[in-house]
PDB file of C-alpha atoms and ligand atoms in Angstrom:
ATOM      1  CA  MET A   1       0.000   0.000   0.000  1.00  0.00           C
ATOM      2  CA  LYS A   2       1.210   3.445  -0.919  1.00  0.00           C
ATOM      3  CA  GLN A   3       2.615   5.355   2.088  1.00  0.00           C
ATOM      4  CA  LEU A   4       1.346   8.870   2.637  1.00  0.00           C
ATOM      5  CA  ASP A   5       2.909  11.604   4.645  1.00  0.00           C
ATOM      6  CA  LYS A   6       1.019  14.420   6.297  1.00  0.00           C
ATOM      7  CA  SER A   7       2.443  17.101   4.027  1.00  0.00           C
ATOM      8  CA  GLN A   8       1.009  15.324   0.961  1.00  0.00           C
ATOM      9  CA  ILE A   9      -2.402  15.201   2.609  1.00  0.00           C
ATOM     10  CA  ARG A  10      -2.198  18.859   3.647  1.00  0.00           C
ATOM     11  CA  GLU A  11      -1.241  19.841   0.094  1.00  0.00           C
ATOM     12  CA  ALA A  12      -4.125  17.838  -1.432  1.00  0.00           C
ATOM     13  CA  VAL A  13      -6.638  19.343   1.023  1.00  0.00           C
ATOM     14  CA  ASN A  14      -5.478  22.907   0.305  1.00  0.00           C
ATOM     15  CA  GLU A  15      -5.451  22.327  -3.447  1.00  0.00           C
ATOM     16  CA  ALA A  16      -8.975  20.905  -3.355  1.00  0.00           C
ATOM     17  CA  TYR A  17     -10.189  23.883  -1.352  1.00  0.00           C
ATOM     18  CA  ASN A  18      -8.690  26.425  -3.756  1.00  0.00           C
ATOM     19  CA  LYS A  19      -9.786  24.527  -6.834  1.00  0.00           C
ATOM     20  CA  PHE A  20     -13.442  24.159  -5.838  1.00  0.00           C
ATOM     21  CA  LYS A  21     -14.224  27.088  -3.535  1.00  0.00           C
ATOM     22  CA  ASP A  22     -15.719  29.048  -6.433  1.00  0.00           C
ATOM     23  CA  GLN A  23     -17.338  26.047  -8.133  1.00  0.00           C
ATOM     24  CA  LYS A  24     -20.876  26.859  -9.205  1.00  0.00           C
ATOM     25  CA  GLY A  25     -23.801  24.514  -9.536  1.00  0.00           C
ATOM     26  CA  GLY A  26     -26.348  22.901  -7.281  1.00  0.00           C
ATOM     27  CA  ALA A  27     -28.779  24.451  -4.831  1.00  0.00           C
ATOM     28  CA  ASN A  28     -29.464  24.225  -1.105  1.00  0.00           C
ATOM     29  CA  ALA A  29     -32.097  21.654  -0.137  1.00  0.00           C
ATOM     30  CA  ASN A  30     -35.385  23.527  -0.236  1.00  0.00           C
ATOM     31  CA  TYR A  31     -37.894  20.909   0.911  1.00  0.00           C
ATOM     32  CA  ILE A  32     -36.759  21.563   4.495  1.00  0.00           C
ATOM     33  CA  PRO A  33     -37.228  25.360   4.889  1.00  0.00           C
ATOM     34  CA  PHE A  34     -34.364  25.790   7.396  1.00  0.00           C
ATOM     35  CA  LEU A  35     -31.811  24.321   4.984  1.00  0.00           C
ATOM     36  CA  ALA A  36     -32.811  26.683   2.178  1.00  0.00           C
ATOM     37  CA  ASN A  37     -31.521  29.620   4.255  1.00  0.00           C
ATOM     38  CA  VAL A  38     -28.045  28.337   5.183  1.00  0.00           C
ATOM     39  CA  PRO A  39     -25.363  30.531   3.469  1.00  0.00           C
ATOM     40  CA  SER A  40     -24.550  28.776   0.194  1.00  0.00           C
ATOM     41  CA  ASP A  41     -20.897  29.764  -0.008  1.00  0.00           C
ATOM     42  CA  LEU A  42     -19.751  27.913   3.122  1.00  0.00           C
ATOM     43  CA  PHE A  43     -17.087  25.316   2.323  1.00  0.00           C
ATOM     44  CA  GLY A  44     -14.828  23.250   4.552  1.00  0.00           C
ATOM     45  CA  ILE A  45     -12.691  20.126   4.293  1.00  0.00           C
ATOM     46  CA  ALA A  46     -11.214  18.057   7.149  1.00  0.00           C
ATOM     47  CA  VAL A  47      -9.170  14.860   7.239  1.00  0.00           C
ATOM     48  CA  CYS A  48      -8.623  12.988  10.520  1.00  0.00           C
ATOM     49  CA  LEU A  49      -5.686  10.608  10.724  1.00  0.00           C
ATOM     50  CA  PRO A  50      -5.265   7.498  12.907  1.00  0.00           C
ATOM     51  CA  ASP A  51      -3.079   9.475  15.343  1.00  0.00           C
ATOM     52  CA  GLY A  52      -5.940  11.942  15.900  1.00  0.00           C
ATOM     53  CA  GLU A  53      -4.435  14.851  13.963  1.00  0.00           C
ATOM     54  CA  VAL A  54      -6.978  16.780  11.909  1.00  0.00           C
ATOM     55  CA  ILE A  55      -5.822  18.496   8.718  1.00  0.00           C
ATOM     56  CA  GLU A  56      -8.444  21.092   7.824  1.00  0.00           C
ATOM     57  CA  THR A  57      -9.232  24.142   5.797  1.00  0.00           C
ATOM     58  CA  GLY A  58     -12.203  26.486   5.302  1.00  0.00           C
ATOM     59  CA  ASP A  59     -15.425  26.423   7.322  1.00  0.00           C
ATOM     60  CA  THR A  60     -14.667  23.273   9.300  1.00  0.00           C
ATOM     61  CA  ASN A  61     -16.117  24.619  12.558  1.00  0.00           C
ATOM     62  CA  TYR A  62     -19.451  25.767  11.103  1.00  0.00           C
ATOM     63  CA  VAL A  63     -22.318  23.800  12.687  1.00  0.00           C
ATOM     64  CA  PHE A  64     -24.689  22.391  10.040  1.00  0.00           C
ATOM     65  CA  GLY A  65     -27.433  19.755   9.947  1.00  0.00           C
ATOM     66  CA  ILE A  66     -25.991  16.244   9.936  1.00  0.00           C
ATOM     67  CA  GLU A  67     -29.124  14.928   8.133  1.00  0.00           C
ATOM     68  CA  SER A  68     -28.647  11.549   6.453  1.00  0.00           C
ATOM     69  CA  VAL A  69     -25.064  11.123   7.603  1.00  0.00           C
ATOM     70  CA  SER A  70     -26.698  10.431  10.999  1.00  0.00           C
ATOM     71  CA  LYS A  71     -28.055   7.178   9.533  1.00  0.00           C
ATOM     72  CA  VAL A  72     -24.532   5.764   9.665  1.00  0.00           C
ATOM     73  CA  LEU A  73     -24.075   6.644  13.324  1.00  0.00           C
ATOM     74  CA  THR A  74     -27.351   5.075  14.434  1.00  0.00           C
ATOM     75  CA  ALA A  75     -26.655   2.010  12.273  1.00  0.00           C
ATOM     76  CA  VAL A  76     -23.477   1.601  14.355  1.00  0.00           C
ATOM     77  CA  LEU A  77     -25.583   1.793  17.533  1.00  0.00           C
ATOM     78  CA  VAL A  78     -28.002  -0.854  16.247  1.00  0.00           C
ATOM     79  CA  LEU A  79     -25.106  -3.068  15.164  1.00  0.00           C
ATOM     80  CA  LYS A  80     -23.695  -2.726  18.687  1.00  0.00           C
ATOM     81  CA  GLN A  81     -26.998  -3.406  20.430  1.00  0.00           C
ATOM     82  CA  ALA A  82     -28.580  -6.016  18.163  1.00  0.00           C
ATOM     83  CA  GLY A  83     -25.624  -7.466  16.239  1.00  0.00           C
ATOM     84  CA  ALA A  84     -24.884  -7.802  12.530  1.00  0.00           C
ATOM     85  CA  LYS A  85     -27.217 -10.791  11.994  1.00  0.00           C
ATOM     86  CA  GLU A  86     -30.298  -9.135  13.448  1.00  0.00           C
ATOM     87  CA  LEU A  87     -29.703  -5.923  11.497  1.00  0.00           C
ATOM     88  CA  LEU A  88     -29.511  -7.963   8.290  1.00  0.00           C
ATOM     89  CA  GLU A  89     -32.718  -9.860   9.098  1.00  0.00           C
ATOM     90  CA  LYS A  90     -34.783  -6.932  10.318  1.00  0.00           C
ATOM     91  CA  ILE A  91     -33.581  -4.191   7.956  1.00  0.00           C
ATOM     92  CA  GLY A  92     -31.216  -5.566   5.310  1.00  0.00           C
ATOM     93  CA  ALA A  93     -28.027  -4.455   3.573  1.00  0.00           C
ATOM     94  CA  ASP A  94     -28.990  -3.916  -0.051  1.00  0.00           C
ATOM     95  CA  ALA A  95     -28.915  -0.883  -2.272  1.00  0.00           C
ATOM     96  CA  THR A  96     -32.367   0.311  -3.266  1.00  0.00           C
ATOM     97  CA  GLY A  97     -31.239   1.998  -6.485  1.00  0.00           C
ATOM     98  CA  LEU A  98     -33.858   4.622  -5.678  1.00  0.00           C
ATOM     99  CA  PRO A  99     -33.953   8.052  -3.999  1.00  0.00           C
ATOM    100  CA  PHE A 100     -33.344   8.257  -0.237  1.00  0.00           C
ATOM    101  CA  ASN A 101     -36.997   8.956   0.554  1.00  0.00           C
ATOM    102  CA  SER A 102     -38.485   6.417  -1.837  1.00  0.00           C
ATOM    103  CA  ILE A 103     -41.811   4.853  -0.967  1.00  0.00           C
ATOM    104  CA  MET A 104     -41.587   2.638  -4.017  1.00  0.00           C
ATOM    105  CA  ALA A 105     -38.501   0.973  -2.533  1.00  0.00           C
ATOM    106  CA  ILE A 106     -40.635  -0.262   0.367  1.00  0.00           C
ATOM    107  CA  LEU A 107     -43.376  -1.522  -1.939  1.00  0.00           C
ATOM    108  CA  LEU A 108     -40.904  -3.358  -4.143  1.00  0.00           C
ATOM    109  CA  GLU A 109     -39.328  -5.167  -1.215  1.00  0.00           C
ATOM    110  CA  LYS A 110     -42.054  -5.245   1.353  1.00  0.00           C
ATOM    111  CA  ASP A 111     -40.401  -7.727   3.669  1.00  0.00           C
ATOM    112  CA  HIS A 112     -37.208  -5.686   3.790  1.00  0.00           C
ATOM    113  CA  PRO A 113     -36.620  -1.923   4.259  1.00  0.00           C
ATOM    114  CA  SER A 114     -33.316  -2.726   2.416  1.00  0.00           C
ATOM    115  CA  THR A 115     -30.672  -0.769   4.313  1.00  0.00           C
ATOM    116  CA  PRO A 116     -30.393   1.432   7.419  1.00  0.00           C
ATOM    117  CA  LEU A 117     -28.923   4.164   5.195  1.00  0.00           C
ATOM    118  CA  VAL A 118     -32.130   5.236   3.411  1.00  0.00           C
ATOM    119  CA  ASN A 119     -35.076   6.850   5.183  1.00  0.00           C
ATOM    120  CA  ALA A 120     -37.189   3.678   5.558  1.00  0.00           C
ATOM    121  CA  GLY A 121     -34.334   1.622   7.023  1.00  0.00           C
ATOM    122  CA  ALA A 122     -33.121   4.521   9.156  1.00  0.00           C
ATOM    123  CA  ILE A 123     -36.566   4.959  10.714  1.00  0.00           C
ATOM    124  CA  ALA A 124     -36.653   1.178  11.281  1.00  0.00           C
ATOM    125  CA  ALA A 125     -33.184   1.435  12.863  1.00  0.00           C
ATOM    126  CA  CYS A 126     -34.458   4.119  15.286  1.00  0.00           C
ATOM    127  CA  SER A 127     -37.286   1.758  16.164  1.00  0.00           C
ATOM    128  CA  MET A 128     -34.743  -0.953  17.019  1.00  0.00           C
ATOM    129  CA  VAL A 129     -32.663   1.237  19.361  1.00  0.00           C
ATOM    130  CA  LYS A 130     -32.937  -0.066  22.926  1.00  0.00           C
ATOM    131  CA  PRO A 131     -34.734   0.245  25.272  1.00  0.00           C
ATOM    132  CA  VAL A 132     -37.810  -0.243  23.080  1.00  0.00           C
ATOM    133  CA  GLY A 133     -40.797   1.802  24.253  1.00  0.00           C
ATOM    134  CA  ASN A 134     -38.792   4.517  26.030  1.00  0.00           C
ATOM    135  CA  SER A 135     -38.273   7.552  23.821  1.00  0.00           C
ATOM    136  CA  ASP A 136     -36.095   9.496  26.292  1.00  0.00           C
ATOM    137  CA  ALA A 137     -33.765   6.591  26.957  1.00  0.00           C
ATOM    138  CA  LYS A 138     -33.534   5.764  23.251  1.00  0.00           C
ATOM    139  CA  TRP A 139     -32.656   9.384  22.476  1.00  0.00           C
ATOM    140  CA  ALA A 140     -30.025   9.412  25.222  1.00  0.00           C
ATOM    141  CA  ALA A 141     -28.424   6.328  23.618  1.00  0.00           C
ATOM    142  CA  ILE A 142     -28.490   7.903  20.130  1.00  0.00           C
ATOM    143  CA  GLU A 143     -26.971  11.162  21.404  1.00  0.00           C
ATOM    144  CA  GLN A 144     -24.258   9.413  23.405  1.00  0.00           C
ATOM    145  CA  ASN A 145     -23.342   7.204  20.468  1.00  0.00           C
ATOM    146  CA  MET A 146     -22.995  10.271  18.236  1.00  0.00           C
ATOM    147  CA  ALA A 147     -20.705  11.951  20.772  1.00  0.00           C
ATOM    148  CA  ASP A 148     -18.621   8.774  21.124  1.00  0.00           C
ATOM    149  CA  LEU A 149     -18.131   8.467  17.369  1.00  0.00           C
ATOM    150  CA  CYS A 150     -17.465  12.175  16.728  1.00  0.00           C
ATOM    151  CA  GLY A 151     -15.240  12.674  19.785  1.00  0.00           C
ATOM    152  CA  SER A 152     -17.397  15.498  21.191  1.00  0.00           C
ATOM    153  CA  LYS A 153     -21.072  16.267  21.770  1.00  0.00           C
ATOM    154  CA  LEU A 154     -23.370  17.304  18.952  1.00  0.00           C
ATOM    155  CA  THR A 155     -26.131  19.801  19.708  1.00  0.00           C
ATOM    156  CA  LEU A 156     -29.660  19.776  18.403  1.00  0.00           C
ATOM    157  CA  LEU A 157     -30.447  22.574  15.927  1.00  0.00           C
ATOM    158  CA  GLU A 158     -33.886  23.346  17.381  1.00  0.00           C
ATOM    159  CA  GLU A 159     -34.974  25.439  14.398  1.00  0.00           C
ATOM    160  CA  LEU A 160     -34.041  22.673  11.976  1.00  0.00           C
ATOM    161  CA  TYR A 161     -35.890  20.105  14.094  1.00  0.00           C
ATOM    162  CA  LYS A 162     -39.023  22.270  14.101  1.00  0.00           C
ATOM    163  CA  SER A 163     -38.725  22.986  10.388  1.00  0.00           C
ATOM    164  CA  GLU A 164     -38.304  19.325   9.518  1.00  0.00           C
ATOM    165  CA  THR A 165     -41.051  18.128  11.888  1.00  0.00           C
ATOM    166  CA  ALA A 166     -43.493  20.573  10.297  1.00  0.00           C
ATOM    167  CA  THR A 167     -42.796  19.318   6.764  1.00  0.00           C
ATOM    168  CA  ASN A 168     -41.933  15.592   6.988  1.00  0.00           C
ATOM    169  CA  PHE A 169     -45.143  14.216   5.478  1.00  0.00           C
ATOM    170  CA  ASN A 170     -43.344  11.787   3.194  1.00  0.00           C
ATOM    171  CA  ASN A 171     -41.412  10.309   6.108  1.00  0.00           C
ATOM    172  CA  LYS A 172     -44.649   9.917   8.080  1.00  0.00           C
ATOM    173  CA  SER A 173     -46.016   7.808   5.253  1.00  0.00           C
ATOM    174  CA  ILE A 174     -42.840   5.729   5.264  1.00  0.00           C
ATOM    175  CA  ALA A 175     -43.080   5.072   9.022  1.00  0.00           C
ATOM    176  CA  TRP A 176     -46.697   3.912   8.763  1.00  0.00           C
ATOM    177  CA  LEU A 177     -46.088   1.860   5.624  1.00  0.00           C
ATOM    178  CA  LEU A 178     -43.355   0.026   7.505  1.00  0.00           C
ATOM    179  CA  LYS A 179     -45.891  -0.619  10.254  1.00  0.00           C
ATOM    180  CA  ASN A 180     -48.242  -2.078   7.657  1.00  0.00           C
ATOM    181  CA  TYR A 181     -45.529  -4.536   6.598  1.00  0.00           C
ATOM    182  CA  GLY A 182     -44.416  -5.408  10.151  1.00  0.00           C
ATOM    183  CA  ARG A 183     -41.063  -3.745   9.550  1.00  0.00           C
ATOM    184  CA  ILE A 184     -40.987  -1.222  12.350  1.00  0.00           C
ATOM    185  CA  TYR A 185     -40.131  -2.455  15.836  1.00  0.00           C
ATOM    186  CA  ASP A 186     -41.433   0.313  18.105  1.00  0.00           C
ATOM    187  CA  ASP A 187     -44.119   2.982  17.886  1.00  0.00           C
ATOM    188  CA  PRO A 188     -43.993   4.481  14.332  1.00  0.00           C
ATOM    189  CA  ASP A 189     -44.533   8.098  15.404  1.00  0.00           C
ATOM    190  CA  MET A 190     -41.899   7.828  18.120  1.00  0.00           C
ATOM    191  CA  SER A 191     -39.424   6.186  15.733  1.00  0.00           C
ATOM    192  CA  LEU A 192     -40.018   8.923  13.171  1.00  0.00           C
ATOM    193  CA  ASP A 193     -39.520  11.619  15.799  1.00  0.00           C
ATOM    194  CA  LEU A 194     -36.191  10.076  16.861  1.00  0.00           C
ATOM    195  CA  TYR A 195     -35.144   9.909  13.220  1.00  0.00           C
ATOM    196  CA  THR A 196     -36.116  13.545  12.598  1.00  0.00           C
ATOM    197  CA  ARG A 197     -34.262  14.624  15.727  1.00  0.00           C
ATOM    198  CA  GLN A 198     -31.077  12.748  14.831  1.00  0.00           C
ATOM    199  CA  CYS A 199     -31.141  14.325  11.341  1.00  0.00           C
ATOM    200  CA  SER A 200     -31.449  17.764  13.007  1.00  0.00           C
ATOM    201  CA  MET A 201     -28.296  17.425  15.072  1.00  0.00           C
ATOM    202  CA  GLY A 202     -25.701  20.092  14.396  1.00  0.00           C
ATOM    203  CA  VAL A 203     -22.253  18.853  13.431  1.00  0.00           C
ATOM    204  CA  THR A 204     -19.044  20.340  12.045  1.00  0.00           C
ATOM    205  CA  ALA A 205     -16.920  18.984   9.208  1.00  0.00           C
ATOM    206  CA  LYS A 206     -14.209  18.432  11.783  1.00  0.00           C
ATOM    207  CA  GLN A 207     -16.481  16.257  13.945  1.00  0.00           C
ATOM    208  CA  LEU A 208     -17.568  14.259  10.903  1.00  0.00           C
ATOM    209  CA  ALA A 209     -13.930  13.688   9.938  1.00  0.00           C
ATOM    210  CA  VAL A 210     -13.288  12.319  13.449  1.00  0.00           C
ATOM    211  CA  CYS A 211     -16.348  10.069  13.095  1.00  0.00           C
ATOM    212  CA  GLY A 212     -15.070   8.825   9.723  1.00  0.00           C
ATOM    213  CA  ALA A 213     -11.662   8.196  11.278  1.00  0.00           C
ATOM    214  CA  THR A 214     -13.254   6.190  14.118  1.00  0.00           C
ATOM    215  CA  LEU A 215     -14.908   3.978  11.488  1.00  0.00           C
ATOM    216  CA  ALA A 216     -11.634   3.780   9.532  1.00  0.00           C
ATOM    217  CA  ASN A 217      -9.793   2.888  12.744  1.00  0.00           C
ATOM    218  CA  ASP A 218     -11.823  -0.232  13.661  1.00  0.00           C
ATOM    219  CA  GLY A 219     -13.959   1.601  16.220  1.00  0.00           C
ATOM    220  CA  LEU A 220     -11.108   3.209  18.152  1.00  0.00           C
ATOM    221  CA  ASN A 221     -11.762   6.950  18.232  1.00  0.00           C
ATOM    222  CA  PRO A 222      -8.331   8.430  17.375  1.00  0.00           C
ATOM    223  CA  VAL A 223      -9.009  11.633  19.318  1.00  0.00           C
ATOM    224  CA  THR A 224     -10.536  10.331  22.568  1.00  0.00           C
ATOM    225  CA  LYS A 225      -8.742   6.955  22.313  1.00  0.00           C
ATOM    226  CA  SER A 226     -11.885   5.157  23.409  1.00  0.00           C
ATOM    227  CA  GLN A 227     -13.066   1.952  21.711  1.00  0.00           C
ATOM    228  CA  VAL A 228     -16.546   2.930  20.503  1.00  0.00           C
ATOM    229  CA  PHE A 229     -17.527  -0.348  18.839  1.00  0.00           C
ATOM    230  CA  ASP A 230     -16.120  -3.797  18.346  1.00  0.00           C
ATOM    231  CA  ALA A 231     -13.625  -4.000  15.474  1.00  0.00           C
ATOM    232  CA  THR A 232     -15.605  -6.875  13.908  1.00  0.00           C
ATOM    233  CA  LEU A 233     -18.390  -4.405  13.044  1.00  0.00           C
ATOM    234  CA  THR A 234     -16.135  -2.245  10.872  1.00  0.00           C
ATOM    235  CA  SER A 235     -16.571  -4.264   7.688  1.00  0.00           C
ATOM    236  CA  LYS A 236     -20.341  -4.294   8.239  1.00  0.00           C
ATOM    237  CA  ILE A 237     -20.694  -0.553   8.571  1.00  0.00           C
ATOM    238  CA  VAL A 238     -18.237   0.256   5.774  1.00  0.00           C
ATOM    239  CA  SER A 239     -20.003  -2.168   3.412  1.00  0.00           C
ATOM    240  CA  LEU A 240     -23.345  -0.494   4.169  1.00  0.00           C
ATOM    241  CA  ILE A 241     -21.826   2.910   3.389  1.00  0.00           C
ATOM    242  CA  ALA A 242     -20.174   1.645   0.198  1.00  0.00           C
ATOM    243  CA  THR A 243     -23.420   0.060  -1.033  1.00  0.00           C
ATOM    244  CA  VAL A 244     -25.782   3.001  -0.758  1.00  0.00           C
ATOM    245  CA  GLY A 245     -24.007   6.086   0.632  1.00  0.00           C
ATOM    246  CA  PHE A 246     -24.963   8.159  -2.442  1.00  0.00           C
ATOM    247  CA  TYR A 247     -28.376   6.515  -3.060  1.00  0.00           C
ATOM    248  CA  GLN A 248     -29.003   5.936  -6.771  1.00  0.00           C
ATOM    249  CA  THR A 249     -25.621   7.396  -7.790  1.00  0.00           C
ATOM    250  CA  THR A 250     -23.506   5.282  -5.432  1.00  0.00           C
ATOM    251  CA  GLY A 251     -21.865   3.262  -8.203  1.00  0.00           C
ATOM    252  CA  ASP A 252     -20.741   6.369 -10.057  1.00  0.00           C
ATOM    253  CA  TRP A 253     -19.390   7.786  -6.813  1.00  0.00           C
ATOM    254  CA  LEU A 254     -17.356   4.685  -5.938  1.00  0.00           C
ATOM    255  CA  TYR A 255     -16.099   4.341  -9.488  1.00  0.00           C
ATOM    256  CA  THR A 256     -14.782   7.885  -9.588  1.00  0.00           C
ATOM    257  CA  SER A 257     -13.697   8.449  -5.974  1.00  0.00           C
ATOM    258  CA  GLY A 258     -12.696   5.009  -4.650  1.00  0.00           C
ATOM    259  CA  ILE A 259     -13.923   5.842  -1.144  1.00  0.00           C
ATOM    260  CA  PRO A 260     -17.081   4.690   0.696  1.00  0.00           C
ATOM    261  CA  ALA A 261     -18.866   7.860   1.786  1.00  0.00           C
ATOM    262  CA  LYS A 262     -22.216   9.019   3.125  1.00  0.00           C
ATOM    263  CA  THR A 263     -23.979  12.215   2.201  1.00  0.00           C
ATOM    264  CA  GLY A 264     -26.631  14.375   3.829  1.00  0.00           C
ATOM    265  CA  VAL A 265     -28.909  17.101   2.493  1.00  0.00           C
ATOM    266  CA  GLY A 266     -27.354  19.517   5.006  1.00  0.00           C
ATOM    267  CA  GLY A 267     -24.370  19.565   2.615  1.00  0.00           C
ATOM    268  CA  GLY A 268     -22.032  17.262   4.509  1.00  0.00           C
ATOM    269  CA  ILE A 269     -20.243  14.181   3.176  1.00  0.00           C
ATOM    270  CA  MET A 270     -18.275  11.775   5.386  1.00  0.00           C
ATOM    271  CA  GLY A 271     -15.802   9.354   3.806  1.00  0.00           C
ATOM    272  CA  VAL A 272     -14.055   6.338   5.318  1.00  0.00           C
ATOM    273  CA  MET A 273     -10.758   4.989   4.035  1.00  0.00           C
ATOM    274  CA  PRO A 274     -10.239   1.921   6.238  1.00  0.00           C
ATOM    275  CA  GLY A 275      -6.908   1.889   8.051  1.00  0.00           C
ATOM    276  CA  ARG A 276      -5.961   5.294   6.669  1.00  0.00           C
ATOM    277  CA  PHE A 277      -8.225   8.242   7.435  1.00  0.00           C
ATOM    278  CA  GLY A 278     -11.689   9.714   7.815  1.00  0.00           C
ATOM    279  CA  ILE A 279     -12.551  12.677   5.620  1.00  0.00           C
ATOM    280  CA  ALA A 280     -15.418  15.147   5.617  1.00  0.00           C
ATOM    281  CA  ALA A 281     -16.371  18.039   3.411  1.00  0.00           C
ATOM    282  CA  PHE A 282     -19.231  20.485   3.740  1.00  0.00           C
ATOM    283  CA  ALA A 283     -20.890  22.887   1.276  1.00  0.00           C
ATOM    284  CA  PRO A 284     -24.684  23.406   1.152  1.00  0.00           C
ATOM    285  CA  PRO A 285     -25.522  23.402  -2.610  1.00  0.00           C
ATOM    286  CA  LEU A 286     -26.663  19.919  -3.686  1.00  0.00           C
ATOM    287  CA  ASP A 287     -27.016  18.108  -6.999  1.00  0.00           C
ATOM    288  CA  GLU A 288     -30.414  16.737  -8.042  1.00  0.00           C
ATOM    289  CA  VAL A 289     -29.907  13.517  -6.041  1.00  0.00           C
ATOM    290  CA  GLY A 290     -29.225  15.449  -2.820  1.00  0.00           C
ATOM    291  CA  ASN A 291     -25.430  15.228  -2.611  1.00  0.00           C
ATOM    292  CA  SER A 292     -23.210  18.287  -2.025  1.00  0.00           C
ATOM    293  CA  VAL A 293     -21.625  19.403  -5.284  1.00  0.00           C
ATOM    294  CA  LYS A 294     -18.429  20.944  -3.871  1.00  0.00           C
ATOM    295  CA  ALA A 295     -17.967  18.305  -1.167  1.00  0.00           C
ATOM    296  CA  GLN A 296     -18.063  15.583  -3.820  1.00  0.00           C
ATOM    297  CA  SER A 297     -15.527  17.419  -5.976  1.00  0.00           C
ATOM    298  CA  ALA A 298     -13.200  17.995  -3.025  1.00  0.00           C
ATOM    299  CA  ILE A 299     -13.199  14.431  -1.696  1.00  0.00           C
ATOM    300  CA  LYS A 300     -12.836  12.941  -5.159  1.00  0.00           C
ATOM    301  CA  TYR A 301      -9.930  15.260  -5.927  1.00  0.00           C
ATOM    302  CA  ILE A 302      -8.150  14.355  -2.684  1.00  0.00           C
ATOM    303  CA  THR A 303      -8.453  10.550  -3.020  1.00  0.00           C
ATOM    304  CA  ASN A 304      -7.358  10.661  -6.650  1.00  0.00           C
ATOM    305  CA  LYS A 305      -4.483  13.032  -5.946  1.00  0.00           C
ATOM    306  CA  LEU A 306      -3.273  10.870  -3.052  1.00  0.00           C
ATOM    307  CA  GLY A 307      -3.733   7.688  -5.083  1.00  0.00           C
ATOM    308  CA  VAL A 308      -5.773   5.916  -2.395  1.00  0.00           C
ATOM    309  CA  ASN A 309      -8.665   3.692  -3.431  1.00  0.00           C
ATOM    310  CA  ILE A 310     -10.468   1.006  -1.424  1.00  0.00           C
ATOM    311  CA  PHE A 311     -10.780  -1.186  -4.517  1.00  0.00           C
ATOM    312  CA  GLY A 312      -7.161  -1.233  -5.622  1.00  0.00           C
ATOM    313  CA  HIS A 313      -4.718   1.039  -7.352  1.00  0.00           C
ATOM    314  CA  CYS A 314      -5.974   4.291  -8.832  1.00  0.00           C
TER     315      CYS A 314
HETATM  316  N1  LIG B 401     -33.947  14.381   7.202  1.00  0.00           N
HETATM  317  C1  LIG B 401     -33.861  14.277   5.779  1.00  0.00           C
HETATM  318  C2  LIG B 401     -35.062  13.521   5.245  1.00  0.00           C
HETATM  319  O1  LIG B 401     -35.458  12.591   5.840  1.00  0.00           O
HETATM  320  C3  LIG B 401     -32.577  13.581   5.426  1.00  0.00           C
HETATM  321  C4  LIG B 401     -32.407  13.353   3.943  1.00  0.00           C
HETATM  322  C5  LIG B 401     -30.977  13.280   3.480  1.00  0.00           C
HETATM  323  O2  LIG B 401     -30.061  13.840   4.061  1.00  0.00           O
HETATM  324  N2  LIG B 401     -30.799  12.653   2.341  1.00  0.00           N
HETATM  325  O3  LIG B 401     -35.627  13.845   4.234  1.00  0.00           O
END
């Protein structure tokens, strides 16, 4: 495997920032009113290494909505609590090939929400978080798990939570459709509320890079040095991310970037290069699928420039 030194990484991060900071294209998510009003020109990139050092540039301390990247963190919690076998049986680990909020995906595979990394599976994952039936205790577990993975606490963006709760009609349908098919394992409204709340957590690119590095580092958080999850779960979580991290454009993403990564409509993307680093980039304007335009360009540039690729040589 190609050895990398920190100066090469720093150079690639700075080059990516300068190359793409004025990139045009895309638009903030507008179906969640709060997200439409986040300044569009924010841009930050952070890489966290196995020794805990973070190489960063731009708006890496700006707090934005974690959105769908949170699906990864709660999938880790469910893997920890229920194990890899139960997650596979109750949710699944397949790509849907459809948008993140697809109802059709549930109808096509009614015995299987498919993956914890699309809305249906993520709401099902919230329903599986223990202790079942106790919303406060479930939320405490979700929050703690996020802090453990990111190396510091995340705070709820109350305005985002309100904005999303007032407009999440599609997700309500998903929660109740799962109920119809016996694929939700706690109260549907409570599970949806937990999901909406976890999506509304505020995170920085730096925290997401630390989270990515914890996944890349077999569950050992490189900053806090605490073992967040058992190393045997690493391949499970990374395979879930690789399969569906970019929804219906995941194949194109992997083909061009070589790194499993998860996006969110808040504009964040978190990438995991096992054994090497976690990377995050943030910029609000999204492409039509819901993936940050600049964050994609930056991460792709950095992996290609460094010559690192999970599938082999670049
Ligand atoms: N909370 C958002 C939703 O459920 C998350 C979507 C996303 O980031 N892709 O619609």
